[in-house]
Structures are given as C-alpha cells and as structure tokens.
PDB file of C-alpha atoms in Angstrom:
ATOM      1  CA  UNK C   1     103.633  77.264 110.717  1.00 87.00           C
ATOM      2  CA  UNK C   2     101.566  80.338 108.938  1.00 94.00           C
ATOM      3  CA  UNK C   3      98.621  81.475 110.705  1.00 97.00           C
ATOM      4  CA  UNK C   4      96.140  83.977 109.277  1.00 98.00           C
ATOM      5  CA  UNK C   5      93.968  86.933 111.220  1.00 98.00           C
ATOM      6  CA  UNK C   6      92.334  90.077 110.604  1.00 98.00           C
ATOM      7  CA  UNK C   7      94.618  92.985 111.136  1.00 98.00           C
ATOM      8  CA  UNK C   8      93.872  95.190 114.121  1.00 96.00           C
ATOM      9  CA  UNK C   9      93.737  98.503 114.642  1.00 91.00           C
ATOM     10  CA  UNK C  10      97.578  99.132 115.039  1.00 93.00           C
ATOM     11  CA  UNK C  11      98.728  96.708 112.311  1.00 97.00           C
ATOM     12  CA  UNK C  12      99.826  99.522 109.347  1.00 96.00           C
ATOM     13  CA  UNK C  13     102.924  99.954 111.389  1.00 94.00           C
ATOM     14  CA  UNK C  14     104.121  96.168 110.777  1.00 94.00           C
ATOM     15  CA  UNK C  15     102.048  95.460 107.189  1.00 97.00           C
ATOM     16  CA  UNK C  16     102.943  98.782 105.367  1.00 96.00           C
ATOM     17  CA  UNK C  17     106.833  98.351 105.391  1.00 95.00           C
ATOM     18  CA  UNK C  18     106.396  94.532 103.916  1.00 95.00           C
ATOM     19  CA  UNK C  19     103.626  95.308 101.314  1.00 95.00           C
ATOM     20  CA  UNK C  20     106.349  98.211 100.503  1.00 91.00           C
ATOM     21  CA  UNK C  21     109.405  95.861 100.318  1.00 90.00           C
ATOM     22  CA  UNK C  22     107.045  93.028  98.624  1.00 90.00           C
ATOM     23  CA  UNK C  23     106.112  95.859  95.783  1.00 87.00           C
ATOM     24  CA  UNK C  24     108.366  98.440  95.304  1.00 84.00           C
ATOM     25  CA  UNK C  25     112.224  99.484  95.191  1.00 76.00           C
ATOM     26  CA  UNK C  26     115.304  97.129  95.059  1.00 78.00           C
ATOM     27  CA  UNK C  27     113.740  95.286  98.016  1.00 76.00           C
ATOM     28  CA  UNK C  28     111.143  94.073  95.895  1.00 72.00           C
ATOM     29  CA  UNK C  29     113.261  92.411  93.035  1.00 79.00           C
ATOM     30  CA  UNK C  30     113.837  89.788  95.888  1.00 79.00           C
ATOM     31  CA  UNK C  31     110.907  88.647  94.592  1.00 75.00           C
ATOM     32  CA  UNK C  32     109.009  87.697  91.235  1.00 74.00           C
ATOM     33  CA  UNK C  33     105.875  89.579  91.641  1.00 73.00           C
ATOM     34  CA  UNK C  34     107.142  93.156  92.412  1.00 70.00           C
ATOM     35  CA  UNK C  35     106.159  96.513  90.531  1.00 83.00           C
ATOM     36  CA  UNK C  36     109.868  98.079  90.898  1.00 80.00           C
ATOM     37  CA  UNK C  37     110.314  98.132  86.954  1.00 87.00           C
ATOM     38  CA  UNK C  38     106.919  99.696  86.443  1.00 91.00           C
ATOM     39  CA  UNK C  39     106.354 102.221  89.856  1.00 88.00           C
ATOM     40  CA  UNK C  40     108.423 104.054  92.023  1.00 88.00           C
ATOM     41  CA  UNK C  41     106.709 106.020  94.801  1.00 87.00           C
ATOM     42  CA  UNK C  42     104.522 104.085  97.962  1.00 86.00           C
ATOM     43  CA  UNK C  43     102.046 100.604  97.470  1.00 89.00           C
ATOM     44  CA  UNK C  44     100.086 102.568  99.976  1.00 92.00           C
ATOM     45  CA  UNK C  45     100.635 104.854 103.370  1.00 91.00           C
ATOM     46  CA  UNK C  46     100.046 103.522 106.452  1.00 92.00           C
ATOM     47  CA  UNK C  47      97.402 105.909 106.805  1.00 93.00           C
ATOM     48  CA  UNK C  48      95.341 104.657 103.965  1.00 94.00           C
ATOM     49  CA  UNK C  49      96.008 100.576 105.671  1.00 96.00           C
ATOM     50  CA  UNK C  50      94.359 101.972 108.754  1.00 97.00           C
ATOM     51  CA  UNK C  51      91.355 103.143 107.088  1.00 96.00           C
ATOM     52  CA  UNK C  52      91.021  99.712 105.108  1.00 96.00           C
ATOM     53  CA  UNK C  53      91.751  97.699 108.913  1.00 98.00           C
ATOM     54  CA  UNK C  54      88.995  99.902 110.068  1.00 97.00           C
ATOM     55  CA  UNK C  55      86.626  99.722 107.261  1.00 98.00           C
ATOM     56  CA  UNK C  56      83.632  96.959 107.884  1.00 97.00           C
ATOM     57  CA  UNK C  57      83.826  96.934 104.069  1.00 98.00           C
ATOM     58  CA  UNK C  58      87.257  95.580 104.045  1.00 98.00           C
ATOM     59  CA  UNK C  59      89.063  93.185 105.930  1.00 98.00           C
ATOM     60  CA  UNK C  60      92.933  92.839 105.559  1.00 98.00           C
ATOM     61  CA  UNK C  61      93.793  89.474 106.246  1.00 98.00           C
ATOM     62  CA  UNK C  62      97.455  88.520 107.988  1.00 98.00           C
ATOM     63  CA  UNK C  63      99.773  85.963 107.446  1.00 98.00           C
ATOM     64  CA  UNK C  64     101.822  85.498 110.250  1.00 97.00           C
ATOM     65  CA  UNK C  65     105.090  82.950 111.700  1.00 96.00           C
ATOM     66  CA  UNK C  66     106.936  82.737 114.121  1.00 94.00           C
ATOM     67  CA  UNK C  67     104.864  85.877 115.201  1.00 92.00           C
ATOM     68  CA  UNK C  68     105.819  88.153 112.716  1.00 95.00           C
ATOM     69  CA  UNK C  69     103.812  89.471 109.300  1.00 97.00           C
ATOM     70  CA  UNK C  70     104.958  87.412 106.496  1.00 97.00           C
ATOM     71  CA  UNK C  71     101.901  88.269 103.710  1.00 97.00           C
ATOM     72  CA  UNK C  72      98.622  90.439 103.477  1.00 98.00           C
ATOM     73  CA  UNK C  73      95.755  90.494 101.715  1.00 98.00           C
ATOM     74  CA  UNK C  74      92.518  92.762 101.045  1.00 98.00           C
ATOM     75  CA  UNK C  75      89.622  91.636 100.439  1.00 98.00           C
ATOM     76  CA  UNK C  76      86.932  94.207  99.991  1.00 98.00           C
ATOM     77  CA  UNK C  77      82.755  94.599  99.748  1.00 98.00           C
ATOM     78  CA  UNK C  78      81.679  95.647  96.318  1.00 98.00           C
ATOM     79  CA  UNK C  79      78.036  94.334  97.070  1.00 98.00           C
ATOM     80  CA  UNK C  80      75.691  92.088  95.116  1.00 98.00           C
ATOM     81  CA  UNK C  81      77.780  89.441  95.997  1.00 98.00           C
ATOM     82  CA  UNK C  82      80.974  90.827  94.772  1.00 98.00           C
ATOM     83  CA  UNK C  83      83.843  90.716  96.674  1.00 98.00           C
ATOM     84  CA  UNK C  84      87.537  92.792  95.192  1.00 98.00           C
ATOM     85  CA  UNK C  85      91.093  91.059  96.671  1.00 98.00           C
ATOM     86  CA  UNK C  86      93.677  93.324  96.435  1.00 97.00           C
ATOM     87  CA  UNK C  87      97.070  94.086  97.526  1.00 97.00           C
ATOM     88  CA  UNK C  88      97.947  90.110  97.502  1.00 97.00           C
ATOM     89  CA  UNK C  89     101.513  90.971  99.497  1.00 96.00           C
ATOM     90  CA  UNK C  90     104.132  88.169 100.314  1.00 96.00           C
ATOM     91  CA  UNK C  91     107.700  88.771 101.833  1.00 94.00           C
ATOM     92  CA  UNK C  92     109.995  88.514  98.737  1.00 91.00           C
ATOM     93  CA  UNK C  93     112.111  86.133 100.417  1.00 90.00           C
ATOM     94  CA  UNK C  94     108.674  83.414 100.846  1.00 91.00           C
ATOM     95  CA  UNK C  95     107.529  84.052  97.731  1.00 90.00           C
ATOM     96  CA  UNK C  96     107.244  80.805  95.672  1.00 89.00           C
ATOM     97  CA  UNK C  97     106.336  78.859  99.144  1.00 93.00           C
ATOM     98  CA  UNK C  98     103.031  78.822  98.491  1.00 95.00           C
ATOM     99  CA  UNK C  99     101.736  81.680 100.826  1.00 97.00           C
ATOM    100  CA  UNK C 100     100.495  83.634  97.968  1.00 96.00           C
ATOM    101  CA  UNK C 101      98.435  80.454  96.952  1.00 97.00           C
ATOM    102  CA  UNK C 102      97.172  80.065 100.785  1.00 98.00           C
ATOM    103  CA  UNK C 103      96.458  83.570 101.015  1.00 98.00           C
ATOM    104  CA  UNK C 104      93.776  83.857  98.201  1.00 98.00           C
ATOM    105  CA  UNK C 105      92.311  80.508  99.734  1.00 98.00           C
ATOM    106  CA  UNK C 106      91.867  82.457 102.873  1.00 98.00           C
ATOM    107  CA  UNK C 107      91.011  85.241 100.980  1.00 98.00           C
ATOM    108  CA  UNK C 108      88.046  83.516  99.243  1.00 98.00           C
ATOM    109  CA  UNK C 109      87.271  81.965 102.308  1.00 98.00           C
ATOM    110  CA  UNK C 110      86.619  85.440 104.305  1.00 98.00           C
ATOM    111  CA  UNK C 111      84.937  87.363 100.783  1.00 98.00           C
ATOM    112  CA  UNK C 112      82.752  84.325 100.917  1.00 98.00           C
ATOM    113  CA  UNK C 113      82.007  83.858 104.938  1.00 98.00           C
ATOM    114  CA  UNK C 114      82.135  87.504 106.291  1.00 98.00           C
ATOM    115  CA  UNK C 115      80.579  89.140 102.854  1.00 98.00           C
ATOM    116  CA  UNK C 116      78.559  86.702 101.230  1.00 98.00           C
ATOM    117  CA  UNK C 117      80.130  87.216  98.180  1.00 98.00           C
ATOM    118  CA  UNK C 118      79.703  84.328  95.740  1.00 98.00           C
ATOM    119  CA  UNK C 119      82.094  86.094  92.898  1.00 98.00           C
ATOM    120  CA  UNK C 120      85.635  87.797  93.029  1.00 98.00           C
ATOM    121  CA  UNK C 121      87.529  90.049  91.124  1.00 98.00           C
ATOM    122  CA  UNK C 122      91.038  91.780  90.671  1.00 98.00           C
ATOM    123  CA  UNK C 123      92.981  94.016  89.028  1.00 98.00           C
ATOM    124  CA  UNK C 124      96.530  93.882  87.593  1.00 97.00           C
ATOM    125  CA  UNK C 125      98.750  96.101  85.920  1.00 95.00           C
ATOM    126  CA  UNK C 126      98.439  94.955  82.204  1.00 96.00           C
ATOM    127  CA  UNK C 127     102.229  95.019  81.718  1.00 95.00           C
ATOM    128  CA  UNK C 128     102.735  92.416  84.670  1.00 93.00           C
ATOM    129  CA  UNK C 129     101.658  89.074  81.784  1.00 94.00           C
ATOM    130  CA  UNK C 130     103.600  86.336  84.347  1.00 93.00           C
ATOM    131  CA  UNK C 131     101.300  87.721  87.162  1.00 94.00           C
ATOM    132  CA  UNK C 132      98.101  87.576  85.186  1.00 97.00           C
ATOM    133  CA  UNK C 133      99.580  83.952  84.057  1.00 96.00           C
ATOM    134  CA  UNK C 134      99.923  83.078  87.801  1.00 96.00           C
ATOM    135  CA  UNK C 135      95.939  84.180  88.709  1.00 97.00           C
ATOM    136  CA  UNK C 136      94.626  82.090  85.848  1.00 98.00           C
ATOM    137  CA  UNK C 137      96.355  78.993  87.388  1.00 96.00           C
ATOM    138  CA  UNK C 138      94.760  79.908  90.539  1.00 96.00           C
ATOM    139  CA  UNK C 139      91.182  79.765  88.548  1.00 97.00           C
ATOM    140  CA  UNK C 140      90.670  83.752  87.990  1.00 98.00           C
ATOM    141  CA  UNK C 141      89.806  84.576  84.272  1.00 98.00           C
ATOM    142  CA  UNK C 142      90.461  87.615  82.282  1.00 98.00           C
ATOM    143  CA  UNK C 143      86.987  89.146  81.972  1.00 98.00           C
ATOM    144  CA  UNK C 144      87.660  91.725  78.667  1.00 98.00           C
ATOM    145  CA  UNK C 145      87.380  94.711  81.026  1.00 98.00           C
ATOM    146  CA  UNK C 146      90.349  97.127  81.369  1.00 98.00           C
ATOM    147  CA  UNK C 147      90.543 100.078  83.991  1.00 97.00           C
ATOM    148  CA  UNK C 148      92.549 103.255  83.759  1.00 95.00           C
ATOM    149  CA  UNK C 149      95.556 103.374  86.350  1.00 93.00           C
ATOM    150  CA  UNK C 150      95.319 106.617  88.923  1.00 91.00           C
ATOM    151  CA  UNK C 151      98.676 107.806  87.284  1.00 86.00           C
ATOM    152  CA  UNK C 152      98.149 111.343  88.660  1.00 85.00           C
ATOM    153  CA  UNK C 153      97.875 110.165  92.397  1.00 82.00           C
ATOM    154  CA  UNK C 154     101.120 109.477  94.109  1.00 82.00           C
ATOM    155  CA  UNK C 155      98.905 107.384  96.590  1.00 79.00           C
ATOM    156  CA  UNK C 156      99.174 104.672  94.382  1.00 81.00           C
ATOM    157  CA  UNK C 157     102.848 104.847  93.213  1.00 86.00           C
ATOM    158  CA  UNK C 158     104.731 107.487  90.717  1.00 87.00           C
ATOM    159  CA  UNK C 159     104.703 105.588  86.780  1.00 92.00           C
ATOM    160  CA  UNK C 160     107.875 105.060  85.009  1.00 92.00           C
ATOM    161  CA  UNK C 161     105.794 104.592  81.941  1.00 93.00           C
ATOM    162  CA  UNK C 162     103.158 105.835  80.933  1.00 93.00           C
ATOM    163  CA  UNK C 163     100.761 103.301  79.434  1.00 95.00           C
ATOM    164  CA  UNK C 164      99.788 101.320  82.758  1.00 95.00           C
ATOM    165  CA  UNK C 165      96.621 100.667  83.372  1.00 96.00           C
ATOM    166  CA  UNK C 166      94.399  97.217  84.321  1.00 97.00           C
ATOM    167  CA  UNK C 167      92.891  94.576  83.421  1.00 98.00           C
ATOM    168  CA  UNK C 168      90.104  92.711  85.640  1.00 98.00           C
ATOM    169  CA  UNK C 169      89.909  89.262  86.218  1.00 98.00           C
ATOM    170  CA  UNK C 170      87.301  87.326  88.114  1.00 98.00           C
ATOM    171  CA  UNK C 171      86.348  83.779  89.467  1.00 98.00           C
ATOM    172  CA  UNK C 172      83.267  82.049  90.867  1.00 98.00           C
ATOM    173  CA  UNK C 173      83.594  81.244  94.288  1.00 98.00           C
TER     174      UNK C 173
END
C-alpha cells in the first residue's frame, strides 16, 4: 500500500536519485514520461530539494511502500490563491499504476488545505505532447501562455535542442 508525507529535512538523499532516474538518462526510458531525449544534465541537486523541503512555501509531498520513496511531488505557494505542482516524479518501473494520478490528488489536496489555493498550474516542456495529453485527462487545461526554458542554467538540465521551452496549464481546484 502507498502512503504519502511531507518530506523531512534529510529526504534529498532518498528523493533526488529517483526524481533523477524517473527524468533523466537511460534509467528514465524505463518509463513513459522521462526527459532523456530532450535533457541531459541533473532534474535538480539535492541541495536545491533541501531548500524546497525546507521552504514553508513549498511542500514536497512523498509517496512511499513498503517504506521506501516510490514518487514525489512539489507543490508550491504562488499566492492569491495560486498554487504551482511541479516535479510530478514516479519510479519508472510504477509508472502507469496510477501513482502519478494519486499523486496530483494529494497534490491538490495539500495546494488546497495547507495553501488555500483554489487554482493550480504547471509547466511542461512543449515538445513532451503525450505528457500535456496525459494532464488534460487529469482536468488541467492549456492556458495560451508559454515560458522560456532556463537553457543557460545547468540546474535545470543541459538541452539537446535548442527550442525547449513551456507551456502552462492550469485547473480549478
């Protein structure tokens, strides 16, 4: 059985290899939502995870079984009742279980609970059209609004291409 949690201080250790393996390299083409044709580089450092587990802004929410990590998610505190979930992470080997699906459930659940947040948005790499397909099932919209992607900071991964950037899409809660 999953159970979700907020991470703890201490967590980055265990959630930044699997939202690495769930993202990036050959791990990730385990899996049908990784970035390994589009970025090479890091998802993020553990460093950076710390700061987001520590941040009363953010709250990184854990799925766990059997007592290990299995999924993450972000949700963050944009204020004025707008809430950002990011870094939606499932083990490649779960993924089409359903986790991903109980994750942004959980996720809603905290943006609306812990933030008050009555709206939430995302972004997605353009490029990744079966993804975007995925979060309109799951009620999010395409809102028209497209963001550039930090392509000069290796925090967020090293382009293979170099016409990536977002679109935002957004739901009601």
């Amino acid at each position: 059985m999953t159970e979700f949690r907020l991470a703890r201080p201490g967590d980055a250790a265990a959630l930044q290899p699997l939202v690495h393996r769930a993202y990036r390299g050959d791990s990730a083409r385990g899996g049908w939502t990784h970035e390994a044709d589009l970025l090479d580089g890091q998802r993020i450092d553990a460093a950076d995870l710390e700061s987001l587990i520590a941040d009363p802004t953010h709250a990184v929410i854990v799925a766990e079984a059997s007592g290990a990590a299995v999924g993450c998610v972000q949700v963050s505190d944009r204020g004025q009742g707008l809430a950002y979930l990011g870094m939606l992470t499932v083990d490649p080997a779960l993924q089409r279980s359903g986790l991903g699906r109980a994750l942004i459930d959980e996720a809603e659940r905290v943006a609306r609970n812990q933030f008050g947040a009555d709206r939430m948005e995302m972004t997605v790499i353009v490029q990744r059209a079966e993804l975007i397909d995925w979060y309109v099932r799951r009620g999010y919209a395409l809102t028209g609004e497209r963001r550039p992607f930090p392509a000069t900071d290796p925090r967020f991964g090293l382009p293979k291409r170099n016409d990536l950037e977002f679109v935002v899409l957004g739901r009601t809660l």
